[in-house]
PDB file of C-alpha atoms in Angstrom:
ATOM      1  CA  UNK S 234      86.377 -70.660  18.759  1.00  0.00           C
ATOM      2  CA  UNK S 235      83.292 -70.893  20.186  1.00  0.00           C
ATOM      3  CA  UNK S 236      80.862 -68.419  20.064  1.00  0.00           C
ATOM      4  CA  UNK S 237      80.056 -66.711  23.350  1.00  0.00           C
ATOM      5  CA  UNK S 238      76.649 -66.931  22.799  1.00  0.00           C
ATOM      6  CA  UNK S 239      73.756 -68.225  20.350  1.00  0.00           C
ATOM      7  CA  UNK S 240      73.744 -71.129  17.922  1.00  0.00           C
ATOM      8  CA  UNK S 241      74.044 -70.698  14.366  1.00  0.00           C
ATOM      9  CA  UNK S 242      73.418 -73.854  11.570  1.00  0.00           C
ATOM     10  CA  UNK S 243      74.605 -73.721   7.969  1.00  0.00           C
ATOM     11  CA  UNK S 244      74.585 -75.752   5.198  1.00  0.00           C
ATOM     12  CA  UNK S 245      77.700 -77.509   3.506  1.00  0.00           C
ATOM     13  CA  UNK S 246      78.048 -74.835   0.875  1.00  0.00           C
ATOM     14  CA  UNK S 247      79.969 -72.550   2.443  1.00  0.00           C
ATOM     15  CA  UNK S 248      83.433 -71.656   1.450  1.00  0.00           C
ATOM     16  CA  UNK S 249      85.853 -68.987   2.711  1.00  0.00           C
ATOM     17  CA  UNK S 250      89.332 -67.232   2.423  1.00  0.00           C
ATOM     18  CA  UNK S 251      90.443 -66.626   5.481  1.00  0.00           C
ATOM     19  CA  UNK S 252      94.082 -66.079   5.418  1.00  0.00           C
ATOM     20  CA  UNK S 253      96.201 -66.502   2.257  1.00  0.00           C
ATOM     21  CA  UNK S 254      97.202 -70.390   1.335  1.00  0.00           C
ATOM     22  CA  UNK S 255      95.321 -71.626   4.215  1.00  0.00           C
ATOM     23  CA  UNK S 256      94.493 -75.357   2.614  1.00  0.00           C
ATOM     24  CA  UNK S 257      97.129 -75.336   0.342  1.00  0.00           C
ATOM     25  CA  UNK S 258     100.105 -77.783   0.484  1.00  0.00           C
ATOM     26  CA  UNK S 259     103.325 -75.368  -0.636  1.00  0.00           C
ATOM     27  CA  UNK S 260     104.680 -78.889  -1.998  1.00  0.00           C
ATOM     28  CA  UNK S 261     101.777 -79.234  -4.014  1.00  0.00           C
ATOM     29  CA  UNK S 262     101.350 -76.976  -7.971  1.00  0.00           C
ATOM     30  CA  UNK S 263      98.617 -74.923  -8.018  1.00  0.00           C
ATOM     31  CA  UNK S 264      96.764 -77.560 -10.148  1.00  0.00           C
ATOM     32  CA  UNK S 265      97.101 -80.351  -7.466  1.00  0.00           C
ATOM     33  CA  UNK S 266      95.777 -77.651  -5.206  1.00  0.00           C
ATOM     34  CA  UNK S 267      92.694 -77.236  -7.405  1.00  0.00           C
ATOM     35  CA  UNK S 268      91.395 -80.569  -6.437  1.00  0.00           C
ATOM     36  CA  UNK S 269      92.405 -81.025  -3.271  1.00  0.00           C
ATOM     37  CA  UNK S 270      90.852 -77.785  -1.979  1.00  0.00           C
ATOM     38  CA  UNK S 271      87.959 -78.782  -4.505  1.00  0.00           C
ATOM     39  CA  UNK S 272      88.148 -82.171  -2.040  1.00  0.00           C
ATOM     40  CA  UNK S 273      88.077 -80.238   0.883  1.00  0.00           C
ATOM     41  CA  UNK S 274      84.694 -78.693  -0.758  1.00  0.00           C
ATOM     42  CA  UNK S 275      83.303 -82.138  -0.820  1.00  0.00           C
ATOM     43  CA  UNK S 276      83.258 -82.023  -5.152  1.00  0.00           C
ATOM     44  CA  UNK S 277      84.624 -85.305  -6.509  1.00  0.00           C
ATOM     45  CA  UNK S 278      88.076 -85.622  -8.738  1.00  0.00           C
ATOM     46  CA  UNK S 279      85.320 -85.648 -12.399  1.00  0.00           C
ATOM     47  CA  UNK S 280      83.849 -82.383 -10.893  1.00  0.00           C
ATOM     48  CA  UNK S 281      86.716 -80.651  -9.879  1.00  0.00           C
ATOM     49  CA  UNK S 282      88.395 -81.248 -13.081  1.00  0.00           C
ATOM     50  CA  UNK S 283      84.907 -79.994 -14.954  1.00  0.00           C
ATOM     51  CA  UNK S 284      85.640 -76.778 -13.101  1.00  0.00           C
ATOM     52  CA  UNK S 285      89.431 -76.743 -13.327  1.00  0.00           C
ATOM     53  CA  UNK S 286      89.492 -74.934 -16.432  1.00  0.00           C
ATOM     54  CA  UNK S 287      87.396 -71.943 -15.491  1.00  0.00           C
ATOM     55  CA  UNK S 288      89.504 -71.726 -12.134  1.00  0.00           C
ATOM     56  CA  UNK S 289      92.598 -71.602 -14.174  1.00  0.00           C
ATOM     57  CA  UNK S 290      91.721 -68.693 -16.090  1.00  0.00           C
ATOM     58  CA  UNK S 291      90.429 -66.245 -13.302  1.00  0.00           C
ATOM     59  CA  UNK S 292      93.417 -67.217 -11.352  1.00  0.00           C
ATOM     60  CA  UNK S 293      95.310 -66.070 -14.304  1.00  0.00           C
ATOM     61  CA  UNK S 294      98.478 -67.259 -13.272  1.00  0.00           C
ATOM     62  CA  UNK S 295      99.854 -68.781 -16.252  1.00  0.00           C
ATOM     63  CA  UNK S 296     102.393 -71.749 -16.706  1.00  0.00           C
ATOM     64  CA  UNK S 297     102.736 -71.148 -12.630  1.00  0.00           C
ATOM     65  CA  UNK S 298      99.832 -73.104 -11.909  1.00  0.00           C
ATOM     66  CA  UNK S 299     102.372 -76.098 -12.628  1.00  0.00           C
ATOM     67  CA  UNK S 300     104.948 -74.751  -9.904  1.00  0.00           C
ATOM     68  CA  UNK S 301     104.775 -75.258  -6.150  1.00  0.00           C
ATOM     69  CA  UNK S 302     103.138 -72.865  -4.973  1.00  0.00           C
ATOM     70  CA  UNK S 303     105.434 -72.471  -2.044  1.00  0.00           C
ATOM     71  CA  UNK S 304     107.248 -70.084  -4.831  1.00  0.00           C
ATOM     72  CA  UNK S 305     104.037 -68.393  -5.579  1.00  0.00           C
ATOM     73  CA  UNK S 306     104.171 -64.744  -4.666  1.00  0.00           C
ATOM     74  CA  UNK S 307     101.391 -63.729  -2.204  1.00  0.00           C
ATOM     75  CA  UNK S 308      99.364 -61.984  -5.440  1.00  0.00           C
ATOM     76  CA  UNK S 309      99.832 -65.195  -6.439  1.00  0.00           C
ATOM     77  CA  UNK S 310      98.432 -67.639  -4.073  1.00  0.00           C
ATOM     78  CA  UNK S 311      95.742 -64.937  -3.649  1.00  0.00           C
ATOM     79  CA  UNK S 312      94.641 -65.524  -6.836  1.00  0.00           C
ATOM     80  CA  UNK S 313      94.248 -68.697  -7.256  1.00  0.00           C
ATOM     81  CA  UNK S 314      92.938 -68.531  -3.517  1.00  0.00           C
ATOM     82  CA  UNK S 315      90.270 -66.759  -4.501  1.00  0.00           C
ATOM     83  CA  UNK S 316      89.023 -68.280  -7.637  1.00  0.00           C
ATOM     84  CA  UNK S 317      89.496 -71.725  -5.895  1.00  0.00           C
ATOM     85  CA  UNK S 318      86.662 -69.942  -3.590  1.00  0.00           C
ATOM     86  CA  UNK S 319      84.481 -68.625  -5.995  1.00  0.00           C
ATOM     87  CA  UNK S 320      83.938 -71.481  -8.124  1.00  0.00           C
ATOM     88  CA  UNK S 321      82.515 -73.916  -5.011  1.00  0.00           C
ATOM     89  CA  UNK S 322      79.143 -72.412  -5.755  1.00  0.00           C
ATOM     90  CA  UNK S 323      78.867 -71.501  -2.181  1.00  0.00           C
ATOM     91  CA  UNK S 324      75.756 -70.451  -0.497  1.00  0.00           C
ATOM     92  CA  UNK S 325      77.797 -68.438   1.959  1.00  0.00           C
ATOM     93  CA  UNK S 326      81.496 -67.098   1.205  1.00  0.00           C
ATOM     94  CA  UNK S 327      83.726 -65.222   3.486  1.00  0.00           C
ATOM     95  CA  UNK S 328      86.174 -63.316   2.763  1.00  0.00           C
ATOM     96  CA  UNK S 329      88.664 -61.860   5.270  1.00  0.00           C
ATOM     97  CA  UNK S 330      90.798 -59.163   4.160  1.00  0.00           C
ATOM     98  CA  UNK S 331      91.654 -60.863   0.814  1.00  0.00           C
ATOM     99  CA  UNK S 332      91.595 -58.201  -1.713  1.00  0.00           C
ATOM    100  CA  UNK S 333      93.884 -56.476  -0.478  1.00  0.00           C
ATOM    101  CA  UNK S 334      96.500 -58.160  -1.890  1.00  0.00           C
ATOM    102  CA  UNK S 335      95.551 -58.346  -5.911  1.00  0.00           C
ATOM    103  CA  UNK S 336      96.403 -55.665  -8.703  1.00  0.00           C
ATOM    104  CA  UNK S 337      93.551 -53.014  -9.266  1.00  0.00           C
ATOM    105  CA  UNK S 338      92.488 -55.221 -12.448  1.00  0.00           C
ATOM    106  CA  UNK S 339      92.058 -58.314 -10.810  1.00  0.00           C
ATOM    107  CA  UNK S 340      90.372 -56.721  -7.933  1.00  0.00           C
ATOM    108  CA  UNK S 341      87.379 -55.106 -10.594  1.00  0.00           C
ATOM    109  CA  UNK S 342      87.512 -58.955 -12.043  1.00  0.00           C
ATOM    110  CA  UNK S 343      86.786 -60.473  -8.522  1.00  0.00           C
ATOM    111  CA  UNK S 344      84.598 -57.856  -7.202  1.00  0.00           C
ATOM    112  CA  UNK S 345      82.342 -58.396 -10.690  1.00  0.00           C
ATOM    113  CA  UNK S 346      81.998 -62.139  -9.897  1.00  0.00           C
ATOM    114  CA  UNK S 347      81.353 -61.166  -6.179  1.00  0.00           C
ATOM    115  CA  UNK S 348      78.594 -59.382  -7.700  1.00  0.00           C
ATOM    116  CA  UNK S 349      77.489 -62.434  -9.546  1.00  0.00           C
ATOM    117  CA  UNK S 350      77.518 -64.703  -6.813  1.00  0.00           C
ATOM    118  CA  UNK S 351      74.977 -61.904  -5.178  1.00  0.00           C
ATOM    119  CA  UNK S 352      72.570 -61.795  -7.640  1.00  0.00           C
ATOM    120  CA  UNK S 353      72.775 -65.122  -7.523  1.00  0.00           C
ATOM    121  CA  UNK S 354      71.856 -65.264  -4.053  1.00  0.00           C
ATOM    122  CA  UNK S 355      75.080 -66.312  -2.489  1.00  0.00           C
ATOM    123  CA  UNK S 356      75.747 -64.560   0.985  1.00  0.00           C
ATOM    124  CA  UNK S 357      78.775 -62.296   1.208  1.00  0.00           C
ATOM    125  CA  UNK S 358      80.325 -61.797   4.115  1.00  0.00           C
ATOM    126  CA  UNK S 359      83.366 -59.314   3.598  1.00  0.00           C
ATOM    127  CA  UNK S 360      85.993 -58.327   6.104  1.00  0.00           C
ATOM    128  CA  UNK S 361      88.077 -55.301   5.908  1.00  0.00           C
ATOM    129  CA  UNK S 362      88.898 -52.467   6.500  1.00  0.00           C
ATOM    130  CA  UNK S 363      88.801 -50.844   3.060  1.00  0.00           C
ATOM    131  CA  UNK S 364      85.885 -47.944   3.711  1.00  0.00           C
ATOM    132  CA  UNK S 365      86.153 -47.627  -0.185  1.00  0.00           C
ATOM    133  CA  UNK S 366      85.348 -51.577  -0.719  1.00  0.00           C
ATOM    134  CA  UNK S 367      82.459 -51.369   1.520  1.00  0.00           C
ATOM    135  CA  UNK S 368      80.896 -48.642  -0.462  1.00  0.00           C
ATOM    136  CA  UNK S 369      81.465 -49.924  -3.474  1.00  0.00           C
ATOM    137  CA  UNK S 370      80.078 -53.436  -2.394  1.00  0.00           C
ATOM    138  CA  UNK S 371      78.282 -53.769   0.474  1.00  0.00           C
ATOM    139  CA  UNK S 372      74.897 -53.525   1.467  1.00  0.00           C
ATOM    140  CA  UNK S 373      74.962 -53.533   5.033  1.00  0.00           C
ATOM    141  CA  UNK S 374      77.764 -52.797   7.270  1.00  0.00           C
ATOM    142  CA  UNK S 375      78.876 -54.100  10.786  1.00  0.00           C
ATOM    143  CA  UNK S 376      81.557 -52.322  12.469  1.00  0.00           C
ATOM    144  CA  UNK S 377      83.198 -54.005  15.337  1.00  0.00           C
ATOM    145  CA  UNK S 378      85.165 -51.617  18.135  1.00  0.00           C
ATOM    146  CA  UNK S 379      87.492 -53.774  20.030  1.00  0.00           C
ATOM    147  CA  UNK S 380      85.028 -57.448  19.787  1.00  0.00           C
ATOM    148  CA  UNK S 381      81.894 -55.072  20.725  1.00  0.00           C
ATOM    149  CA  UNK S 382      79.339 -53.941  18.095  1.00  0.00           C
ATOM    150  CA  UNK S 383      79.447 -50.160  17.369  1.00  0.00           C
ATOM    151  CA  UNK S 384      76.946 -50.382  14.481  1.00  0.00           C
ATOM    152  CA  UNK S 385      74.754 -52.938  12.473  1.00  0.00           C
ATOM    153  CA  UNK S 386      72.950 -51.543   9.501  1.00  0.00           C
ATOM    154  CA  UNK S 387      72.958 -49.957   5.972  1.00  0.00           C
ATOM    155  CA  UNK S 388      76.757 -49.779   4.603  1.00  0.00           C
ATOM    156  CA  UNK S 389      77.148 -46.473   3.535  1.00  0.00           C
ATOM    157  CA  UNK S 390      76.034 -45.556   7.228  1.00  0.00           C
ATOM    158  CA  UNK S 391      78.402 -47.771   9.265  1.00  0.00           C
ATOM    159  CA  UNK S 392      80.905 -45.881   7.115  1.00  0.00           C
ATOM    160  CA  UNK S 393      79.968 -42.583   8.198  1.00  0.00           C
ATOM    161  CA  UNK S 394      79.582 -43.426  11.226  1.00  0.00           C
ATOM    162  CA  UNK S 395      83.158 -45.207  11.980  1.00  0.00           C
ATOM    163  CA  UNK S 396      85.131 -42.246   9.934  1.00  0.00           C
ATOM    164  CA  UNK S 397      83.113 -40.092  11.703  1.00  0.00           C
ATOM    165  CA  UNK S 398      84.499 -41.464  15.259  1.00  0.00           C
ATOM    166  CA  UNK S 399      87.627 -42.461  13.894  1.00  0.00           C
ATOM    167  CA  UNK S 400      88.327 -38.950  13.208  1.00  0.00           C
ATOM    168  CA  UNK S 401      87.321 -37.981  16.730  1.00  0.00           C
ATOM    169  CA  UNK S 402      89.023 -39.704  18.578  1.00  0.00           C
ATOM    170  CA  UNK S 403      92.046 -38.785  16.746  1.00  0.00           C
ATOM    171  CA  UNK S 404      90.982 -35.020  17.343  1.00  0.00           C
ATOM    172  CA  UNK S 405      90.760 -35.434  20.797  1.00  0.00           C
ATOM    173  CA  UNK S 406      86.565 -34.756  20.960  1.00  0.00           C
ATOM    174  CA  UNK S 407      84.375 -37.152  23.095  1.00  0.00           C
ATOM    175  CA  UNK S 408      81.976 -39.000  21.366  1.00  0.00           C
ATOM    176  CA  UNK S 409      80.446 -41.679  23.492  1.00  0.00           C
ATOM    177  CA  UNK S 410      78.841 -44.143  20.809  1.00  0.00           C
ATOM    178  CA  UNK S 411      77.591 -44.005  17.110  1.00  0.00           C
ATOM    179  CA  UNK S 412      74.533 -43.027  18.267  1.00  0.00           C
ATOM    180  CA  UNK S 413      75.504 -39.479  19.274  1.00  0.00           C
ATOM    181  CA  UNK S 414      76.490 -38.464  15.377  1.00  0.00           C
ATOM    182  CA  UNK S 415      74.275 -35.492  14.591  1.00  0.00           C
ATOM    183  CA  UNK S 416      71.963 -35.799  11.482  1.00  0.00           C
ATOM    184  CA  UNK S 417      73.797 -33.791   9.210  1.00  0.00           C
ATOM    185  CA  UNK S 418      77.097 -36.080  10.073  1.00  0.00           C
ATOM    186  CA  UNK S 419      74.933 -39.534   9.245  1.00  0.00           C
ATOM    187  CA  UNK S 420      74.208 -37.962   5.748  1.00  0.00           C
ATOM    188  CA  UNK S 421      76.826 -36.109   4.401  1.00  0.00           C
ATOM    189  CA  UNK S 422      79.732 -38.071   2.605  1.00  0.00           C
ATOM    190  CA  UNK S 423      82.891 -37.030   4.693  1.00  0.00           C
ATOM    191  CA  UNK S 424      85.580 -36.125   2.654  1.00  0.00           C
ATOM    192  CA  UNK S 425      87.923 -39.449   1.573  1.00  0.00           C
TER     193      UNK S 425
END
């Protein structure tokens, strides 16, 4: 889509998981998927396979990597999704909803590289609606209310503030924007 306004230009390294398998041929193993999503990446056959190892082993999928991964369960493909992502070396990775999906342990493995990639300086954009994910992770939140912006800034914040309304509006009081959350509200934790 295009965007409704303003103009935006990135560089090449930008990889993303948008929706589970998207890229992947469910013909294909999970090691023919390797390269040709490392393809898609614009890495060549001799660096995909220098990486191939290392994506193997966060996916930690065992001998399935040699199935189709049409019979992959969505853990699974999420998986090796994911560490097909991470290992691009992206300057900018998105992430849509993706976690969701993985066992508790592999979530604390991917959210540890996540934090790698950071410190690395790779941009992070994470979509979700896990209030617990964005604490843990995040440094700055933006909360969209039906395609408009209800707030842009720190994380922990954009929390408060959506659990705040959220909670509202299912109480039946009027709260006309983010804005109107008293002091106290913005800076006490409410209760998870």
């Amino acid at each position: 889509l295009g965007p409704t306004s303003g103009e935006l230009t990135v560089s090449p390294q930008i990889s993303s998981l948008l929706e589970l398998g998207s890229g992947f041929n469910p013909e294909f193993t999970g090691r023919e998927n390797v390269f040709v999503n490392a393809a898609f990446h614009g890495l060549t056959h001799r660096e995909a396979a220098a990486r191939y190892d290392e994506i193997a082993s966060f996916a930690d999928i065992g001998g399935f990597i040699d199935q189709p991964v049409k019979i992959y369960s969505s853990g699974m493909f999420m998986r090796l999704a994911f560490a097909i992502s991470i290992h691009m070396e992206p300057e900018v990775l998105l992430l849509d909803e993706v976690l969701a999906v993985g066992d508790v342990f592999f979530q604390q493995k991917c959210y540890e590289r996540l934090k790698r990639l950071q410190e690395r300086g790779t941009a992070i954009v994470l979509v979700t609606h896990s209030m617990a994910d964005v604490r843990a992770f995040c440094k700055r939140g933006l909360w969209l209310d039906h395609g408009r912006q209800a707030f842009l800034g720190d994380a922990n914040e954009a929390v408060e503030h959506y659990l705040f309304l959220e909670q509202a509006s299912r109480t039946g009081e009027v709260v006309t924007s983010a804005s109107a959350l008293p002091a106290s509200a913005r800076r006490s934790s409410p209760p998870c």
